[in-house]
Amino acid sequence: MSSADSYQCSCLAGFTGINCEEIVTNVFDVAFLFDGSSYLGSDHFHQTQLFAKTLLSSYNISQEQTNVAAAVYASNVSIGFNFTEHYSLSAVAAAIESLPFLDETPLNIENALRVAGEDIFATGRENVPDVLVIFVSFTLSGNFVGISQALRDKGIKIIVVGVGSGFDVEQLEVIANEPKSDHVITFSYQDMDSMEGSVSGAVSQGI
C-alpha cells in the first residue's frame, strides 16, 4: 500500500517488515478448552489457568505472531475470548484469569469440540497452523469420535492434557493427533507445575 508520502506493505501472516521480507516466528493460533466441571473443582481449575498462562509466556503473543483463544466446558460451553480480542501476554493472561468456573457435570466434550470448530477457530487466521489444547479431568461424555476426526481433518492439531486420575486415557487418545505419545500428556495435580515444558513442546512441534 503506498501514497505520495508513505509506503506500507500489507503482509501475509508469517511475514513482517517494510517489504514483508522478515519471517516471523511462533506464528500460530492456539485455543484452550478448560475443564470447568465439578469433577475438577475450583482450586484445580485455577491451577490449570495458571498452567496455561505460564505456558503462553514462552511464546510471542501479538497480532502478527501467536494468537490465543479460550473457552470453558462442562455440560455447557462458555467462550471466554476468541482469536481477535487480545494481542499481548498481559491481556491474554488477564482474560484467562477471568474465565468462569462452571461447576457442572457431565464433561460433554462433543459439545465443546463442536463450539471450537464452528465458533472459535472461525475467528482464526488463514494459512497459519491451528492448535487446540484440551484439559480433561474425568470420563468424557458425548459422541466425540466423528467431531474430533473432523477437526483433525481440517488441520487442527489437538493436544489433550489429562490432569489428576479420573480420566480415561483411551478417550484422550481417540481425540488427540498422532502420534498419541506426543499429543496425549497426563500428570497428577502435584506434578502440574513442572509439566509446562512437555505441553509447550507438543504445541510448537512441527510449527
Short mmCIF file of C-alpha atoms in Angstrom, two decimals:
data_model
loop_
_atom_site.label_atom_id
_atom_site.label_comp_id
_atom_site.label_asym_id
_atom_site.label_seq_id
_atom_site.Cartn_x
_atom_site.Cartn_y
_atom_site.Cartn_z
CA MET A 1 0.00 0.00 0.00
CA SER A 2 1.51 3.35 -0.97
CA SER A 3 0.76 7.06 -1.26
CA ALA A 4 2.71 10.12 -2.27
CA ASP A 5 4.32 10.41 1.14
CA SER A 6 4.36 6.88 2.53
CA TYR A 7 4.70 3.22 1.72
CA GLN A 8 3.29 0.35 3.75
CA CYS A 9 3.26 -3.32 2.84
CA SER A 10 0.18 -5.31 3.88
CA CYS A 11 1.87 -8.57 4.87
CA LEU A 12 0.55 -12.09 4.86
CA ALA A 13 0.55 -13.98 8.16
CA GLY A 14 4.07 -15.09 8.99
CA PHE A 15 5.85 -12.10 7.46
CA THR A 16 6.67 -8.58 8.58
CA GLY A 17 8.98 -5.68 7.67
CA ILE A 18 8.76 -2.77 5.24
CA ASN A 19 8.62 -5.11 2.26
CA CYS A 20 7.28 -8.16 4.15
CA GLU A 21 10.75 -9.64 3.90
CA GLU A 22 11.14 -10.78 7.52
CA ILE A 23 9.88 -14.19 8.64
CA VAL A 24 8.06 -14.09 11.97
CA THR A 25 8.49 -16.98 14.41
CA ASN A 26 5.79 -18.50 16.66
CA VAL A 27 3.09 -17.85 14.10
CA PHE A 28 0.09 -19.98 15.03
CA ASP A 29 -3.39 -19.83 16.55
CA VAL A 30 -3.81 -21.77 19.80
CA ALA A 31 -7.12 -22.30 21.57
CA PHE A 32 -7.59 -23.71 25.07
CA LEU A 33 -10.58 -25.70 26.27
CA PHE A 34 -10.54 -25.59 30.05
CA ASP A 35 -12.29 -28.28 32.06
CA GLY A 36 -14.77 -26.36 34.22
CA SER A 37 -16.53 -29.38 35.67
CA SER A 38 -17.37 -30.21 39.26
CA TYR A 39 -15.07 -33.22 38.89
CA LEU A 40 -12.07 -30.92 38.68
CA GLY A 41 -13.05 -28.47 41.41
CA SER A 42 -12.41 -24.75 41.58
CA ASP A 43 -8.90 -24.98 43.08
CA HIS A 44 -7.62 -27.27 40.36
CA PHE A 45 -9.45 -25.21 37.74
CA HIS A 46 -7.43 -22.19 38.83
CA GLN A 47 -4.32 -24.36 38.71
CA THR A 48 -4.96 -25.15 35.04
CA GLN A 49 -5.45 -21.43 34.35
CA LEU A 50 -2.06 -20.70 35.89
CA PHE A 51 -0.56 -23.58 33.91
CA ALA A 52 -1.82 -22.09 30.64
CA LYS A 53 -0.57 -18.60 31.49
CA THR A 54 2.88 -19.95 32.30
CA LEU A 55 2.88 -21.99 29.10
CA LEU A 56 1.99 -18.96 26.99
CA SER A 57 4.79 -16.87 28.48
CA SER A 58 7.24 -18.74 26.22
CA TYR A 59 5.52 -17.52 23.05
CA ASN A 60 5.38 -14.14 21.31
CA ILE A 61 1.75 -13.18 21.66
CA SER A 62 0.88 -10.43 19.21
CA GLN A 63 -1.40 -9.78 16.28
CA GLU A 64 1.32 -10.99 13.87
CA GLN A 65 2.63 -13.96 15.84
CA THR A 66 0.81 -16.17 18.37
CA ASN A 67 -2.94 -15.56 18.67
CA VAL A 68 -4.87 -17.10 21.59
CA ALA A 69 -8.49 -18.05 22.28
CA ALA A 70 -10.08 -19.83 25.24
CA ALA A 71 -13.31 -21.42 26.44
CA VAL A 72 -14.52 -23.38 29.46
CA TYR A 73 -16.59 -26.54 29.06
CA ALA A 74 -18.54 -28.98 31.19
CA SER A 75 -22.16 -29.78 30.33
CA ASN A 76 -22.23 -26.39 28.57
CA VAL A 77 -19.55 -24.27 26.89
CA SER A 78 -18.62 -20.70 27.79
CA ILE A 79 -16.41 -18.92 25.25
CA GLY A 80 -14.11 -16.58 27.11
CA PHE A 81 -12.46 -14.85 24.15
CA ASN A 82 -11.68 -15.55 20.52
CA PHE A 83 -8.58 -15.00 18.38
CA THR A 84 -9.32 -11.38 17.53
CA GLU A 85 -9.61 -9.93 21.03
CA HIS A 86 -6.24 -9.94 22.83
CA TYR A 87 -2.77 -9.45 21.38
CA SER A 88 -0.42 -9.30 24.38
CA LEU A 89 0.57 -11.74 27.09
CA SER A 90 -0.78 -9.47 29.82
CA ALA A 91 -4.17 -9.12 28.12
CA VAL A 92 -4.44 -12.85 27.42
CA ALA A 93 -3.37 -13.74 30.97
CA ALA A 94 -6.00 -11.40 32.43
CA ALA A 95 -8.67 -12.86 30.15
CA ILE A 96 -7.75 -16.41 31.15
CA GLU A 97 -7.86 -15.40 34.82
CA SER A 98 -11.41 -14.12 34.36
CA LEU A 99 -12.76 -17.33 32.82
CA PRO A 100 -15.72 -18.72 34.79
CA PHE A 101 -15.65 -21.98 36.71
CA LEU A 102 -18.86 -23.68 35.55
CA ASP A 103 -19.14 -26.27 38.36
CA GLU A 104 -21.26 -28.60 36.20
CA THR A 105 -21.41 -32.24 35.14
CA PRO A 106 -21.09 -34.15 32.88
CA LEU A 107 -17.98 -33.33 30.87
CA ASN A 108 -19.51 -33.02 27.40
CA ILE A 109 -16.52 -32.90 25.07
CA GLU A 110 -18.66 -33.38 21.94
CA ASN A 111 -20.34 -30.04 22.52
CA ALA A 112 -17.01 -28.37 23.34
CA LEU A 113 -15.32 -29.66 20.19
CA ARG A 114 -18.24 -28.50 18.06
CA VAL A 115 -18.03 -24.99 19.52
CA ALA A 116 -14.27 -24.97 18.96
CA GLY A 117 -14.66 -25.90 15.31
CA GLU A 118 -17.68 -23.80 14.42
CA ASP A 119 -17.17 -20.71 16.57
CA ILE A 120 -13.65 -20.35 17.96
CA PHE A 121 -11.48 -21.37 15.01
CA ALA A 122 -13.80 -19.49 12.68
CA THR A 123 -12.22 -16.32 14.13
CA GLY A 124 -8.67 -17.51 13.42
CA ARG A 125 -6.31 -16.63 10.58
CA GLU A 126 -5.97 -18.40 7.25
CA ASN A 127 -2.75 -20.19 6.33
CA VAL A 128 -1.34 -20.44 9.84
CA PRO A 129 -1.17 -23.60 12.00
CA ASP A 130 -4.12 -24.22 14.34
CA VAL A 131 -3.62 -25.86 17.74
CA LEU A 132 -6.24 -26.94 20.27
CA VAL A 133 -5.22 -27.77 23.85
CA ILE A 134 -7.88 -29.55 25.91
CA PHE A 135 -7.76 -30.10 29.67
CA VAL A 136 -9.59 -33.22 30.89
CA SER A 137 -10.04 -34.41 34.49
CA PHE A 138 -12.72 -37.09 34.21
CA THR A 139 -14.52 -39.52 31.90
CA LEU A 140 -15.86 -37.69 28.86
CA SER A 141 -19.41 -37.79 27.55
CA GLY A 142 -20.81 -37.27 24.07
CA ASN A 143 -20.18 -38.74 20.63
CA PHE A 144 -16.78 -37.21 20.07
CA VAL A 145 -15.16 -39.64 17.62
CA GLY A 146 -16.53 -38.04 14.47
CA ILE A 147 -16.18 -34.41 15.52
CA SER A 148 -12.59 -34.83 16.70
CA GLN A 149 -11.71 -36.52 13.40
CA ALA A 150 -13.36 -33.68 11.50
CA LEU A 151 -11.26 -31.11 13.36
CA ARG A 152 -8.07 -33.04 12.69
CA ASP A 153 -9.04 -33.34 9.02
CA LYS A 154 -9.25 -29.54 8.91
CA GLY A 155 -5.62 -29.39 10.03
CA ILE A 156 -6.23 -28.56 13.69
CA LYS A 157 -3.61 -30.18 15.89
CA ILE A 158 -5.31 -31.47 19.04
CA ILE A 159 -3.34 -31.94 22.26
CA VAL A 160 -5.19 -33.50 25.18
CA VAL A 161 -3.91 -32.90 28.70
CA GLY A 162 -5.20 -35.32 31.32
CA VAL A 163 -4.94 -33.93 34.84
CA GLY A 164 -5.47 -35.91 38.01
CA SER A 165 -6.50 -39.57 37.79
CA GLY A 166 -10.21 -39.64 36.86
CA PHE A 167 -9.87 -39.53 33.06
CA ASP A 168 -9.94 -42.41 30.58
CA VAL A 169 -6.69 -42.46 28.61
CA GLU A 170 -8.29 -44.33 25.71
CA GLN A 171 -10.79 -41.49 25.28
CA LEU A 172 -7.98 -38.94 25.23
CA GLU A 173 -6.19 -40.95 22.55
CA VAL A 174 -9.32 -41.01 20.37
CA ILE A 175 -9.39 -37.21 20.34
CA ALA A 176 -5.70 -36.36 20.02
CA ASN A 177 -3.48 -36.25 16.95
CA GLU A 178 -0.97 -38.91 16.03
CA PRO A 179 1.44 -39.90 17.39
CA LYS A 180 -0.54 -40.30 20.60
CA SER A 181 2.64 -40.36 22.68
CA ASP A 182 3.31 -36.74 21.66
CA HIS A 183 -0.24 -35.39 21.84
CA VAL A 184 -1.67 -37.05 24.94
CA ILE A 185 0.02 -35.74 28.08
CA THR A 186 -1.05 -36.82 31.55
CA PHE A 187 0.09 -35.86 35.02
CA SER A 188 -1.08 -35.51 38.59
CA TYR A 189 -2.14 -32.25 40.17
CA GLN A 190 1.05 -32.32 42.22
CA ASP A 191 3.23 -32.52 39.09
CA MET A 192 1.35 -29.92 37.08
CA ASP A 193 3.71 -27.05 37.88
CA SER A 194 6.65 -28.88 36.30
CA MET A 195 4.93 -30.04 33.10
CA GLU A 196 4.62 -26.84 31.07
CA GLY A 197 7.65 -27.82 29.00
CA SER A 198 6.05 -31.06 27.84
CA VAL A 199 2.88 -29.33 26.67
CA SER A 200 4.82 -26.41 25.17
CA GLY A 201 6.92 -28.84 23.16
CA ALA A 202 3.79 -30.56 21.84
CA VAL A 203 2.24 -27.21 20.88
CA SER A 204 5.27 -25.95 18.96
CA GLN A 205 6.34 -29.27 17.41
CA GLY A 206 6.20 -29.04 13.65
CA ILE A 207 5.28 -25.33 13.62
#
